[in-house]
Amino acid sequence: MRRRSALRNRFEYCLAIGVLKSHEWTPLPLAHMLARAYTRLLDLAIPRLRQVACRNLTLALPEASPAEIIDGVFRSIARLLVAFAKFPAIRKDNLARWIRCEGSEHFESALREGRGVLFATAHLGNWELSAYAHALLASPMNVIVRPLDNLLIDALVERRRALSGNRLVLKKDFARIILKALAANEAVGILIDQNATPETGVFVDFFGIPACASTGFAKLAAHSGAAVIPGFALWSEDEGRYILRFYPPVAITGDAARDTQALQAKLEEVIRAHPDQWLWIHRRWKTRPPGEASLYENLL
């Protein structure tokens, strides 16, 4: 973790509190307007985000309209921000206004097997609400998290994430805790769409481009025997709410590279169906095979 000044941390924390409370304390329509304004400012203030997204889309979806999808990505972030700010007011009795579940039979069947459930999820749709809602719809789960650089904001975010009863597990020491949770037939959520280093990952085909993906998830699944269920909270424009969609389990063979490829293929399938809800603004293809130049070399 990079060294940061206390003054910078305090300033960022006050800014985060202001943004969060401005959404939490305002009526929902106004909160959505504010969120769209904030994400528009983010877009303008950090042009690198749009540049990275445009580069990613040019590589992965050359037939698509980058500007249209990227605008949708920022709208998706705005919706996520509103839901996250409203967590204290989201309860079991009003949860249906925000999200409904589809494919719960896959989760219930996996629980009956008794070896725990590994949710393969991603920065797609509303990953914060999906975990929060699952605790209210079924039971609290274990969520793997990476601490934010600003520890004040990190503590703020962790308190919100835990409001529905979920247990947060730090990524750096998750293996022992997660294996114990799976042995107790509990559910665990892990993000699988992040760039990995060659030491911790393997290169897989992702949108036709070699991408380094962590093998940790596949190894955990093989070691524990847990059911692997892809799950995402996807926005439905028709319904004006999210759908927490669980997909059929992914078969695990015990071959970490092969299983990681299968997981990434499923993720790609869902992203292609909802391209404006994935976080294209991050450098997913940052790690390159030996001897291959960076795909982001000329960006700010």
Coordinates of C-alpha atoms in Angstrom, one line a residue:
M1 CA 0.0 0.0 0.0
R2 CA 1.4 3.4 -1.0
R3 CA 2.3 5.9 1.7
R4 CA -0.3 8.7 2.0
S5 CA -0.4 11.9 3.9
A6 CA -2.9 12.2 6.7
L7 CA -4.2 15.5 5.2
R8 CA -4.9 13.8 1.9
N9 CA -6.7 11.0 3.6
R10 CA -8.8 13.3 5.7
F11 CA -9.7 15.5 2.6
E12 CA -10.8 12.4 0.6
Y13 CA -12.8 11.1 3.5
C14 CA -14.7 14.3 3.9
L15 CA -15.4 14.4 0.2
A16 CA -16.6 10.8 0.3
I17 CA -18.9 11.5 3.3
G18 CA -20.3 14.5 1.5
V19 CA -21.0 12.5 -1.7
L20 CA -22.5 9.6 0.2
K21 CA -24.7 11.6 2.5
S22 CA -26.0 13.8 -0.3
H23 CA -27.4 10.6 -1.8
E24 CA -28.5 9.0 1.4
W25 CA -30.5 12.0 2.6
T26 CA -32.2 13.0 -0.6
P27 CA -35.3 11.5 -2.3
L28 CA -34.5 8.8 -4.8
P29 CA -35.1 10.8 -8.0
L30 CA -32.9 13.6 -6.8
A31 CA -30.3 11.1 -5.7
H32 CA -30.1 9.6 -9.2
M33 CA -29.7 13.1 -10.7
L34 CA -26.9 13.9 -8.3
A35 CA -25.2 10.6 -9.0
R36 CA -25.3 11.2 -12.7
A37 CA -23.8 14.7 -12.1
Y38 CA -21.0 13.3 -9.9
T39 CA -20.1 10.6 -12.4
R40 CA -20.1 13.2 -15.2
L41 CA -17.6 15.2 -13.2
L42 CA -15.5 12.1 -12.7
D43 CA -15.5 11.5 -16.4
L44 CA -14.4 15.0 -17.1
A45 CA -11.9 15.2 -14.2
I46 CA -10.1 11.9 -15.1
P47 CA -10.1 11.6 -18.9
R48 CA -7.8 8.6 -18.6
L49 CA -10.8 6.5 -17.5
R50 CA -12.6 7.1 -20.8
Q51 CA -9.4 6.6 -22.8
V52 CA -8.8 3.2 -21.1
A53 CA -12.4 2.2 -21.7
C54 CA -12.2 3.2 -25.4
R55 CA -9.0 1.2 -25.8
N56 CA -10.5 -1.8 -24.2
L57 CA -13.6 -1.7 -26.3
T58 CA -11.6 -1.1 -29.5
L59 CA -9.8 -4.4 -28.7
A60 CA -12.7 -6.5 -27.3
L61 CA -15.8 -5.2 -29.2
P62 CA -14.5 -3.5 -32.3
E63 CA -17.9 -3.6 -33.9
A64 CA -19.5 -1.7 -31.0
S65 CA -19.9 2.1 -30.4
P66 CA -17.4 2.9 -27.7
A67 CA -18.9 6.2 -26.7
E68 CA -22.4 4.8 -26.2
I69 CA -21.2 1.9 -24.1
I70 CA -18.8 4.1 -22.0
D71 CA -21.7 6.6 -21.3
G72 CA -23.7 3.6 -20.1
V73 CA -20.8 2.5 -17.9
F74 CA -20.9 5.9 -16.1
R75 CA -24.7 5.6 -15.7
S76 CA -24.2 2.1 -14.2
I77 CA -21.7 3.6 -11.7
A78 CA -24.2 6.3 -10.8
R79 CA -26.9 3.6 -10.1
L80 CA -24.4 1.7 -8.0
L81 CA -23.5 4.8 -6.0
V82 CA -27.2 5.6 -5.2
A83 CA -27.9 2.0 -4.0
F84 CA -24.7 2.0 -1.9
A85 CA -25.7 5.3 -0.3
K86 CA -29.2 4.0 0.4
F87 CA -28.0 0.7 2.1
P88 CA -29.1 1.9 5.6
A89 CA -32.7 2.2 4.3
I90 CA -32.8 -1.0 2.3
R91 CA -34.4 -3.8 4.3
K92 CA -36.0 -7.1 3.7
D93 CA -39.5 -5.6 3.5
N94 CA -38.6 -3.1 0.8
L95 CA -35.8 -5.0 -1.0
A96 CA -38.1 -5.9 -3.9
R97 CA -38.1 -2.3 -5.0
W98 CA -34.4 -2.5 -5.6
I99 CA -33.8 -6.1 -6.8
R100 CA -35.3 -9.5 -7.4
C101 CA -33.7 -12.9 -7.7
E102 CA -33.6 -15.2 -10.7
G103 CA -32.1 -18.7 -10.8
S104 CA -32.1 -19.2 -7.0
E105 CA -32.7 -22.9 -7.6
H106 CA -29.0 -23.2 -8.6
F107 CA -28.0 -21.8 -5.2
E108 CA -30.4 -23.9 -3.3
S109 CA -29.4 -27.1 -5.1
A110 CA -25.7 -26.3 -4.3
L111 CA -26.5 -25.8 -0.6
R112 CA -28.1 -29.3 -0.5
E113 CA -24.8 -30.7 -1.6
G114 CA -23.3 -29.5 1.6
R115 CA -19.9 -28.4 0.4
G116 CA -20.4 -24.7 0.3
V117 CA -20.9 -22.3 -2.6
L118 CA -18.4 -20.1 -4.4
F119 CA -20.0 -17.2 -6.2
A120 CA -18.0 -16.1 -9.2
T121 CA -18.9 -12.5 -9.7
A122 CA -17.3 -9.4 -11.2
H123 CA -17.4 -5.6 -11.5
L124 CA -20.6 -6.0 -13.5
G125 CA -23.9 -4.4 -12.8
N126 CA -24.1 -3.7 -9.0
W127 CA -21.7 -6.0 -7.3
E128 CA -22.2 -4.1 -4.0
L129 CA -26.0 -4.6 -4.0
S130 CA -25.7 -8.2 -5.1
A131 CA -23.8 -9.2 -1.9
Y132 CA -25.9 -6.9 0.3
A133 CA -29.2 -8.3 -1.1
H134 CA -28.1 -11.9 -0.8
A135 CA -27.8 -11.6 2.9
L136 CA -31.4 -10.4 3.1
L137 CA -32.8 -12.8 0.6
A138 CA -31.0 -16.0 1.8
S139 CA -28.3 -15.7 4.5
P140 CA -25.2 -13.7 5.2
M141 CA -22.2 -14.6 3.1
N142 CA -18.4 -14.2 3.1
V143 CA -17.2 -11.4 0.8
I144 CA -13.5 -11.2 -0.3
V145 CA -12.3 -7.6 -0.2
R146 CA -9.1 -5.7 -0.8
P147 CA -8.5 -2.7 1.5
L148 CA -8.7 0.7 -0.1
D149 CA -5.6 2.9 0.0
N150 CA -7.4 5.4 2.2
L151 CA -8.0 3.6 5.4
L152 CA -10.7 6.1 6.6
I153 CA -12.7 5.5 3.4
D154 CA -12.0 1.8 3.7
A155 CA -13.6 1.7 7.2
L156 CA -16.6 3.7 5.9
V157 CA -17.1 1.3 3.0
E158 CA -16.7 -1.8 5.2
R159 CA -19.3 -0.6 7.7
R160 CA -21.8 -0.2 4.8
R161 CA -21.0 -3.6 3.3
A162 CA -21.6 -5.3 6.6
L163 CA -25.0 -3.7 7.4
S164 CA -27.0 -6.7 6.1
G165 CA -24.8 -9.2 8.1
N166 CA -22.2 -10.1 5.5
R167 CA -18.7 -11.1 6.7
L168 CA -15.8 -9.3 5.1
V169 CA -12.6 -11.3 4.5
L170 CA -9.3 -9.6 3.5
K171 CA -7.9 -10.9 0.2
K172 CA -4.4 -11.2 1.6
D173 CA -5.3 -13.9 4.1
F174 CA -8.5 -15.4 2.7
A175 CA -7.6 -19.0 1.9
R176 CA -7.8 -20.5 5.4
I177 CA -10.9 -18.5 6.4
I178 CA -12.7 -19.3 3.1
L179 CA -12.0 -23.0 3.3
K180 CA -13.4 -23.0 6.8
A181 CA -16.5 -21.2 5.6
L182 CA -17.0 -23.6 2.7
A183 CA -16.6 -26.6 5.0
A184 CA -19.5 -25.1 7.1
N185 CA -21.6 -25.0 3.9
E186 CA -21.5 -21.2 3.7
A187 CA -21.5 -19.0 0.6
V188 CA -18.4 -17.0 -0.5
G189 CA -18.3 -14.2 -3.2
I190 CA -15.2 -13.5 -5.1
L191 CA -14.5 -11.0 -8.0
I192 CA -12.9 -12.8 -10.9
D193 CA -12.5 -10.0 -13.5
Q194 CA -9.3 -8.3 -12.2
N195 CA -5.9 -8.3 -13.8
A196 CA -3.5 -10.8 -12.3
T197 CA 0.3 -11.0 -12.3
P198 CA 2.1 -13.9 -14.0
E199 CA 3.0 -15.3 -10.6
T200 CA -0.6 -15.7 -9.5
G201 CA -2.4 -16.2 -12.7
V202 CA -2.5 -17.8 -16.1
F203 CA -3.2 -16.3 -19.5
V204 CA -6.7 -17.1 -20.8
D205 CA -8.7 -16.1 -23.9
F206 CA -10.9 -13.1 -22.9
F207 CA -12.7 -11.4 -25.8
G208 CA -10.1 -12.9 -28.1
I209 CA -7.2 -11.3 -26.2
P210 CA -4.8 -13.0 -23.9
A211 CA -5.7 -11.8 -20.3
C212 CA -3.9 -12.8 -17.1
A213 CA -6.5 -14.2 -14.7
S214 CA -5.9 -15.4 -11.2
T215 CA -6.1 -19.2 -10.7
G216 CA -6.8 -18.8 -7.0
F217 CA -10.6 -19.2 -7.4
A218 CA -10.3 -22.4 -9.5
K219 CA -7.8 -23.9 -7.0
L220 CA -10.1 -23.1 -4.1
A221 CA -13.0 -24.7 -5.9
A222 CA -11.1 -27.8 -6.7
H223 CA -9.6 -28.2 -3.2
S224 CA -13.0 -27.6 -1.4
G225 CA -15.4 -29.3 -3.7
A226 CA -17.7 -26.3 -3.4
A227 CA -20.2 -25.6 -6.1
V228 CA -19.2 -22.7 -8.4
I229 CA -22.1 -20.4 -9.4
P230 CA -21.7 -17.3 -11.5
G231 CA -23.9 -14.6 -10.1
F232 CA -24.4 -10.9 -11.0
A233 CA -26.9 -8.1 -10.1
L234 CA -27.8 -6.8 -13.6
W235 CA -29.9 -3.7 -14.2
S236 CA -33.2 -4.1 -16.0
E237 CA -34.3 -0.9 -17.7
D238 CA -37.8 -2.4 -18.2
E239 CA -38.3 -3.2 -14.5
G240 CA -36.4 -0.2 -13.2
R241 CA -34.5 -2.4 -10.7
Y242 CA -31.8 -5.0 -10.6
I243 CA -32.1 -8.8 -11.2
L244 CA -29.8 -10.9 -9.1
R245 CA -29.2 -13.6 -11.6
F246 CA -27.6 -17.0 -10.7
Y247 CA -26.4 -19.1 -13.6
P248 CA -26.0 -22.9 -13.6
P249 CA -22.9 -24.2 -11.8
V250 CA -19.6 -24.3 -13.7
A251 CA -18.0 -27.7 -13.7
I252 CA -14.6 -27.8 -12.0
T253 CA -12.1 -30.4 -13.4
G254 CA -9.1 -29.7 -11.1
D255 CA -7.0 -28.3 -14.0
A256 CA -6.5 -24.7 -12.8
A257 CA -5.8 -23.3 -16.2
R258 CA -8.7 -25.0 -17.9
D259 CA -11.2 -24.1 -15.1
T260 CA -10.0 -20.5 -15.1
Q261 CA -10.6 -20.3 -18.8
A262 CA -14.1 -21.8 -18.3
L263 CA -15.0 -19.1 -15.7
Q264 CA -13.7 -16.3 -17.9
A265 CA -15.6 -17.6 -20.9
K266 CA -18.8 -17.5 -18.8
L267 CA -18.0 -14.0 -17.6
E268 CA -17.4 -12.8 -21.2
E269 CA -20.7 -14.3 -22.2
V270 CA -22.6 -12.2 -19.6
I271 CA -20.6 -9.0 -20.3
R272 CA -21.4 -9.3 -24.0
A273 CA -25.1 -9.4 -23.1
H274 CA -24.7 -6.3 -20.9
P275 CA -21.7 -4.4 -22.2
D276 CA -22.6 -1.1 -20.7
Q277 CA -22.7 -2.5 -17.2
W278 CA -19.1 -3.8 -17.0
L279 CA -16.3 -1.6 -15.7
W280 CA -14.4 -1.1 -18.9
I281 CA -12.5 1.8 -17.4
H282 CA -10.0 -0.4 -15.7
R283 CA -6.9 -1.9 -17.4
R284 CA -8.0 -5.5 -17.6
W285 CA -5.3 -6.4 -20.1
K286 CA -2.5 -4.7 -18.3
T287 CA -0.3 -7.9 -17.8
R288 CA 1.0 -9.1 -21.1
P289 CA 2.6 -12.3 -22.2
P290 CA 6.4 -12.2 -22.2
G291 CA 7.8 -10.0 -25.0
E292 CA 4.5 -8.4 -25.8
A293 CA 4.2 -4.6 -25.6
S294 CA 1.7 -2.8 -23.3
L295 CA -1.8 -2.3 -24.7
Y296 CA -2.0 1.0 -22.8
E297 CA 1.4 2.5 -23.6
N298 CA 0.2 5.7 -25.2
L299 CA -2.6 6.5 -22.8
L300 CA -2.3 9.3 -20.1

